Short mmCIF file of C-alpha atoms in Angstrom, two decimals:
data_model
loop_
_atom_site.label_atom_id
_atom_site.label_comp_id
_atom_site.label_asym_id
_atom_site.label_seq_id
_atom_site.Cartn_x
_atom_site.Cartn_y
_atom_site.Cartn_z
CA MET A 108 33.60 -2.28 26.67
CA SER A 109 36.73 -3.47 24.85
CA ARG A 110 38.60 -0.64 23.17
CA ILE A 111 40.26 -1.00 19.78
CA VAL A 112 42.56 1.63 18.30
CA ALA A 113 42.64 1.91 14.52
CA ARG A 114 45.94 1.41 12.70
CA PRO A 115 46.92 3.12 9.45
CA LEU A 116 45.65 1.10 6.50
CA THR A 117 48.39 -0.71 4.57
CA ARG A 118 48.31 -3.36 1.85
CA GLU A 119 50.14 -5.78 4.10
CA GLY A 120 47.90 -5.27 7.12
CA PHE A 121 44.72 -5.52 5.07
CA ALA A 122 45.82 -8.44 2.86
CA PRO A 123 43.97 -11.14 4.84
CA PHE A 124 40.70 -9.28 4.30
CA GLY A 125 40.95 -7.85 0.81
CA GLU A 126 42.71 -5.26 -1.30
CA VAL A 127 43.72 -1.64 -0.81
CA ILE A 128 42.83 0.48 -3.85
CA ASP A 129 45.56 3.10 -3.96
CA PRO A 130 48.00 3.95 -6.73
CA ALA A 131 50.66 4.97 -4.19
CA GLY A 132 53.32 2.28 -4.13
CA ALA A 133 51.62 0.21 -6.84
CA ALA A 134 53.09 -0.73 -10.22
CA HIS A 135 51.80 0.95 -13.35
CA TYR A 136 52.29 0.90 -17.08
CA LEU A 137 51.70 3.58 -19.70
CA ILE A 138 48.71 3.60 -22.04
CA ASN A 139 47.23 6.02 -24.57
CA GLY A 140 50.52 6.84 -26.22
CA GLY A 141 52.22 7.57 -22.92
CA GLN A 142 49.62 10.10 -21.75
CA CYS A 143 48.20 7.90 -19.01
CA GLU A 144 49.52 5.73 -16.17
CA ARG A 145 47.41 2.63 -15.56
CA TYR A 146 47.60 1.05 -12.10
CA HIS A 147 46.03 -2.16 -13.27
CA ALA A 148 43.77 -4.49 -11.31
CA LEU A 149 44.38 -3.07 -7.86
CA ALA A 150 41.34 -5.13 -6.92
CA THR A 151 39.25 -7.89 -8.46
CA ALA A 152 35.50 -8.08 -8.04
CA GLU A 153 33.91 -11.39 -7.06
CA ALA A 154 30.32 -12.24 -7.94
CA ILE A 155 28.88 -15.75 -7.75
CA GLY A 156 25.46 -17.33 -7.43
CA PRO A 157 22.22 -16.82 -9.36
CA GLU A 158 22.12 -13.93 -11.87
CA ALA A 159 25.45 -12.70 -10.50
CA ARG A 160 26.77 -9.47 -11.97
CA VAL A 161 29.05 -6.66 -10.87
CA VAL A 162 27.40 -3.27 -10.41
CA ILE A 163 28.70 0.23 -9.78
CA SER A 164 26.81 2.32 -7.25
CA VAL A 165 27.33 5.53 -5.30
CA ALA A 166 26.95 5.79 -1.52
CA ARG A 167 26.55 9.10 0.30
CA SER A 168 27.10 8.50 3.98
CA GLN A 169 26.71 10.66 7.04
CA PRO A 170 29.79 10.66 9.27
CA TYR A 171 30.00 8.68 12.50
CA ALA A 172 31.04 10.10 15.87
CA LEU A 173 34.16 8.71 17.50
CA PRO A 174 34.75 6.66 19.50
CA LEU A 175 32.51 4.35 17.47
CA ALA A 176 30.34 1.84 19.33
CA LEU A 177 30.59 -1.24 17.10
CA GLY A 178 27.78 -3.67 17.79
CA MET A 179 27.50 -5.48 14.48
CA VAL A 180 29.46 -6.70 11.49
CA GLU A 181 28.22 -8.17 8.24
CA ARG A 182 29.49 -10.20 5.31
CA HIS A 183 28.45 -11.03 1.77
CA PRO A 184 28.73 -14.71 0.88
CA LEU A 185 28.16 -14.15 -2.84
CA GLY A 186 30.52 -11.31 -3.65
CA SER A 187 33.23 -8.81 -2.84
CA GLN A 188 32.48 -5.20 -2.01
CA ALA A 189 34.70 -2.23 -2.82
CA PHE A 190 34.39 1.29 -1.41
CA ILE A 191 36.37 4.07 -3.06
CA PRO A 192 36.09 7.59 -1.63
CA LEU A 193 35.31 10.45 -4.00
CA SER A 194 36.82 13.04 -1.69
CA PRO A 195 40.27 12.94 -0.09
CA ARG A 196 39.12 12.25 3.45
CA PRO A 197 39.91 9.27 5.66
CA PHE A 198 37.33 6.70 6.69
CA LEU A 199 37.31 3.90 9.24
CA VAL A 200 37.58 0.27 8.10
CA VAL A 201 36.65 -2.53 10.51
CA VAL A 202 37.16 -6.21 9.68
CA CYS A 203 37.24 -9.54 11.52
CA HIS A 204 38.73 -12.90 10.86
CA ASP A 205 36.14 -15.65 10.77
CA GLY A 206 36.23 -17.69 13.98
CA ALA A 207 34.63 -20.93 15.06
CA ALA A 208 31.63 -19.17 16.58
CA GLY A 209 31.37 -16.16 14.29
CA PRO A 210 33.63 -13.20 13.75
CA ALA A 211 36.78 -12.94 15.86
CA MET A 212 37.82 -9.73 17.61
CA PRO A 213 37.55 -6.77 15.24
CA GLN A 214 40.55 -5.06 13.72
CA ALA A 215 40.29 -1.40 12.77
CA PHE A 216 42.15 0.61 10.14
CA ILE A 217 42.03 4.28 9.24
CA THR A 218 42.60 5.08 5.58
CA ALA A 219 44.95 7.67 4.20
CA PRO A 220 43.11 10.24 2.07
CA GLY A 221 42.25 8.69 -1.28
CA GLN A 222 42.68 5.06 -0.28
CA GLY A 223 39.82 2.71 -1.11
CA ILE A 224 39.31 -0.90 -0.10
CA ASN A 225 37.80 -4.08 -1.50
CA TYR A 226 36.41 -6.57 1.02
CA ARG A 227 36.93 -10.08 -0.23
CA ARG A 228 33.82 -12.25 -0.54
CA ASN A 229 32.61 -13.51 2.84
CA THR A 230 34.83 -11.17 4.90
CA TRP A 231 33.27 -9.83 8.09
CA HIS A 232 33.28 -6.02 8.09
CA GLY A 233 31.63 -3.02 9.68
CA VAL A 234 29.33 -0.71 7.78
CA LEU A 235 30.72 2.20 5.78
CA THR A 236 32.12 4.63 8.35
CA PRO A 237 33.24 8.09 7.24
CA VAL A 238 34.40 10.36 10.03
CA GLY A 239 34.13 14.11 10.31
CA ALA A 240 32.05 14.93 7.24
CA VAL A 241 29.54 13.53 4.78
CA GLN A 242 31.42 11.52 2.18
CA ASP A 243 30.58 10.03 -1.21
CA PHE A 244 31.94 6.66 -2.28
CA ILE A 245 31.90 4.50 -5.36
CA ILE A 246 30.74 0.98 -4.50
CA VAL A 247 31.65 -1.94 -6.76
CA ASP A 248 29.82 -5.04 -5.60
CA ARG A 249 27.50 -7.85 -6.61
CA GLY A 250 24.00 -7.66 -7.95
CA GLY A 251 21.81 -10.71 -8.52
CA ALA A 252 19.40 -13.08 -6.84
CA GLY A 253 19.99 -15.05 -3.66
CA ILE A 254 20.78 -14.06 -0.09
CA ASN A 255 24.00 -12.03 -0.03
CA LEU A 256 23.95 -10.60 3.49
CA GLU A 257 24.76 -12.14 6.85
CA GLU A 258 24.86 -10.04 10.02
CA PHE A 259 26.46 -10.81 13.35
CA HIS A 260 25.60 -8.90 16.52
CA PHE A 261 28.28 -8.97 19.19
CA PRO A 262 27.12 -9.81 22.72
CA GLN A 263 28.88 -6.62 23.82
CA SER A 264 29.86 -3.59 21.74
CA TYR A 265 33.45 -2.67 20.98
CA GLU A 266 34.66 0.89 21.27
CA ILE A 267 36.75 1.90 18.28
CA ASP A 268 38.81 5.05 18.19
CA LEU A 269 41.60 6.72 16.27
CA PRO A 270 45.12 6.96 17.67
CA SER A 271 45.45 9.97 19.94
CA ASP A 272 48.02 11.46 17.57
CA PHE A 273 45.82 11.05 14.48
CA ALA A 274 45.90 14.19 12.36
CA GLY A 275 43.78 13.23 9.34
CA MET B 89 38.88 18.78 -40.79
CA SER B 90 35.30 18.26 -39.56
CA ARG B 91 34.57 20.09 -36.34
CA ILE B 92 32.47 18.62 -33.53
CA VAL B 93 31.30 20.61 -30.51
CA ALA B 94 30.83 18.69 -27.28
CA ARG B 95 27.42 18.68 -25.63
CA PRO B 96 26.80 18.47 -21.89
CA LEU B 97 26.69 14.83 -20.82
CA THR B 98 23.21 13.62 -19.91
CA ARG B 99 21.78 10.15 -19.21
CA GLU B 100 19.44 10.49 -22.15
CA GLY B 101 22.08 11.62 -24.62
CA PHE B 102 24.53 8.94 -23.54
CA ALA B 103 22.01 6.09 -23.25
CA PRO B 104 22.81 4.53 -26.65
CA PHE B 105 26.46 4.17 -25.61
CA GLY B 106 26.33 3.30 -21.93
CA GLU B 107 25.55 4.67 -18.50
CA VAL B 108 26.23 7.95 -16.70
CA ILE B 109 27.50 7.34 -13.16
CA ASP B 110 26.14 10.28 -11.21
CA PRO B 111 23.92 10.34 -8.14
CA ALA B 112 22.34 13.61 -9.26
CA GLY B 113 18.84 12.87 -10.45
CA ALA B 114 19.11 9.15 -9.66
CA ALA B 115 16.92 7.19 -7.26
CA HIS B 116 18.35 6.05 -3.94
CA TYR B 117 17.37 4.10 -0.85
CA LEU B 118 18.64 4.26 2.71
CA ILE B 119 21.02 1.69 4.19
CA ASN B 120 23.00 1.36 7.41
CA GLY B 121 20.16 2.38 9.69
CA GLY B 122 19.41 5.48 7.64
CA GLN B 123 22.97 6.86 7.76
CA CYS B 124 23.71 6.26 4.08
CA GLU B 125 22.00 6.88 0.75
CA ARG B 126 22.69 4.14 -1.79
CA TYR B 127 22.34 5.06 -5.47
CA HIS B 128 22.22 1.47 -6.57
CA ALA B 129 23.55 -0.01 -9.78
CA LEU B 130 24.06 3.21 -11.70
CA ALA B 131 26.06 1.01 -14.07
CA THR B 132 26.56 -2.70 -14.67
CA ALA B 133 29.92 -4.18 -15.64
CA GLU B 134 30.07 -6.64 -18.54
CA ALA B 135 32.82 -9.24 -18.82
CA ILE B 136 32.64 -12.22 -21.16
CA GLY B 137 35.10 -14.61 -22.79
CA PRO B 138 37.96 -16.69 -21.39
CA GLU B 139 38.90 -16.12 -17.73
CA ALA B 140 36.64 -13.07 -17.66
CA ARG B 141 36.59 -11.07 -14.46
CA VAL B 142 35.89 -7.48 -13.44
CA VAL B 143 38.86 -5.53 -12.13
CA ILE B 144 39.24 -2.13 -10.47
CA SER B 145 42.17 -0.01 -11.60
CA VAL B 146 43.32 3.58 -11.29
CA ALA B 147 44.30 5.76 -14.26
CA ARG B 148 46.30 8.96 -13.92
CA SER B 149 46.07 10.86 -17.17
CA GLN B 150 47.76 13.96 -18.46
CA PRO B 151 45.31 16.52 -19.87
CA TYR B 152 44.75 17.05 -23.58
CA ALA B 153 44.87 20.38 -25.36
CA LEU B 154 41.71 21.63 -27.02
CA PRO B 155 40.60 21.57 -29.71
CA LEU B 156 41.34 17.84 -29.71
CA ALA B 157 42.49 16.22 -32.95
CA LEU B 158 40.67 12.88 -32.86
CA GLY B 159 42.26 10.37 -35.19
CA MET B 160 41.29 7.09 -33.57
CA VAL B 161 38.61 5.36 -31.56
CA GLU B 162 38.65 1.95 -29.93
CA ARG B 163 36.26 -0.63 -28.52
CA HIS B 164 36.35 -3.65 -26.26
CA PRO B 165 34.42 -6.66 -27.59
CA LEU B 166 34.64 -8.61 -24.32
CA GLY B 167 33.62 -6.06 -21.73
CA SER B 168 32.35 -2.70 -20.59
CA GLN B 169 34.66 0.01 -19.32
CA ALA B 170 33.81 2.59 -16.67
CA PHE B 171 35.75 5.76 -15.86
CA ILE B 172 34.91 7.62 -12.67
CA PRO B 173 36.85 10.81 -11.87
CA LEU B 174 38.42 11.16 -8.44
CA SER B 175 38.48 14.95 -8.64
CA PRO B 176 35.58 17.22 -9.52
CA ARG B 177 36.80 18.26 -12.94
CA PRO B 178 35.14 17.74 -16.31
CA PHE B 179 36.51 15.41 -18.96
CA LEU B 180 35.71 14.88 -22.61
CA VAL B 181 33.79 11.77 -23.72
CA VAL B 182 33.78 10.76 -27.38
CA VAL B 183 31.66 7.91 -28.72
CA CYS B 184 30.45 6.63 -32.09
CA HIS B 185 27.60 4.48 -33.25
CA ASP B 186 28.76 1.40 -35.13
CA GLY B 187 28.26 1.82 -38.86
CA ALA B 188 28.47 -0.52 -41.80
CA ALA B 189 32.14 0.32 -42.46
CA GLY B 190 33.30 1.02 -38.91
CA PRO B 191 32.45 3.77 -36.48
CA ALA B 192 30.03 6.47 -37.61
CA MET B 193 30.69 10.18 -37.07
CA PRO B 194 31.84 10.82 -33.48
CA GLN B 195 29.65 12.43 -30.86
CA ALA B 196 31.30 14.37 -28.06
CA PHE B 197 30.12 15.07 -24.53
CA ILE B 198 31.64 17.12 -21.75
CA THR B 199 30.96 15.86 -18.23
CA ALA B 200 29.75 17.90 -15.31
CA PRO B 201 32.19 17.73 -12.39
CA GLY B 202 31.85 14.37 -10.67
CA GLN B 203 30.07 12.54 -13.48
CA GLY B 204 31.53 9.21 -14.54
CA ILE B 205 30.60 7.02 -17.49
CA ASN B 206 30.42 3.34 -18.36
CA TYR B 207 30.97 2.42 -22.00
CA ARG B 208 28.85 -0.56 -22.91
CA ARG B 209 30.69 -3.58 -24.33
CA ASN B 210 31.73 -3.05 -27.95
CA THR B 211 31.01 0.68 -27.99
CA TRP B 212 33.41 2.80 -30.03
CA HIS B 213 35.00 5.50 -27.88
CA GLY B 214 37.97 7.83 -27.68
CA VAL B 215 40.74 7.44 -25.14
CA LEU B 216 40.42 8.94 -21.68
CA THR B 217 40.56 12.72 -22.20
CA PRO B 218 40.85 14.99 -19.19
CA VAL B 219 41.15 18.68 -19.99
CA GLY B 220 43.01 21.39 -18.14
CA ALA B 221 44.80 19.35 -15.47
CA VAL B 222 46.13 15.91 -14.61
CA GLN B 223 43.24 13.79 -13.38
CA ASP B 224 42.88 10.46 -11.60
CA PHE B 225 40.08 8.03 -12.45
CA ILE B 226 38.79 4.74 -11.18
CA ILE B 227 38.46 2.26 -14.04
CA VAL B 228 36.10 -0.71 -13.75
CA ASP B 229 36.61 -3.02 -16.69
CA ARG B 230 37.38 -6.56 -17.79
CA GLY B 231 40.41 -8.67 -17.09
CA GLY B 232 41.00 -12.07 -18.65
CA ALA B 233 42.42 -13.80 -21.70
CA GLY B 234 41.50 -13.14 -25.31
CA ILE B 235 41.71 -10.06 -27.53
CA ASN B 236 39.67 -7.27 -25.99
CA LEU B 237 40.81 -4.27 -28.04
CA GLU B 238 39.90 -3.11 -31.52
CA GLU B 239 41.13 0.21 -32.89
CA PHE B 240 39.82 2.23 -35.81
CA HIS B 241 41.83 5.01 -37.43
CA PHE B 242 39.77 7.61 -39.25
CA PRO B 243 40.95 8.53 -42.75
CA GLN B 244 40.87 12.15 -41.58
CA SER B 245 40.97 13.51 -38.05
CA TYR B 246 38.05 15.25 -36.41
CA GLU B 247 38.49 18.45 -34.46
CA ILE B 248 36.62 18.35 -31.17
CA ASP B 249 36.10 21.39 -29.02
CA LEU B 250 34.02 22.65 -26.13
CA PRO B 251 31.18 25.10 -26.62
CA SER B 252 32.48 28.66 -26.73
CA ASP B 253 30.47 29.48 -23.60
CA PHE B 254 31.85 26.52 -21.62
CA ALA B 255 32.81 27.55 -18.11
CA GLY B 256 33.86 24.26 -16.50
#
């Protein structure tokens, strides 16, 4: 089983796959008479196809044991998908470039507490993967008609783990 | 100065103005092989007009002192606007029906910890109003061209306060 070690999530590392939703290091401007900092448009939702709309949902996910056995990734051809944690805990983010015969070798990231992500439309990714505890997330993704899910099962699972010095 | 006491935020009470984003009491279904509960489409984003898109931002707001002197409300003719707190603290939500000569008398709600809200397009509302501590929020609203802000200044301010038995 091929082993993949997660890297810390950064805007630069994640840029080919989507956006990191995190005010840290982002520009802001003041609104509401100076009472409020707005970190504007950290991510943009995509929604195409029949009856396309952007919806806001909540996900409450059980944690996954590590190392993770990753057998499948999925993508959404009609829209982006953002996950923003509602508690300051890290979660695992797995993505793949799109190759000639399906997804290329997975890349894994571990978020800093509070970081969210937005998968760009049609980006291969693993399912929502909190670690250590049940975690709630805001999801911002597409609603509408049409087929918006494609799954790919790897011929052999990957083993994904955190760095041995991870202290999240 | 007219005094308005905030009521606890409920789906029913807020329905004329938008949606409450809260898994409590909402339907869900299981995804990811049963590992995750999805509370689907608790709110729907609206974005119309030139170059309309839905963006995800973060707001970090200073708290407001209570009682609040409310002199102004605003609305967004081209899109909805959702605020979802990233810490389990209550915030104050002020909305108005639209009257013949501008916004009608304000109505105030105080959220339960964790509740977010989505103002429907063109709904009069007060600015983001955390109480007691600095608070971060996810905003889901419209980006694009065109004028998407209308403000209304009341001839006389309203005084908005929490119920005397409020223990949030």
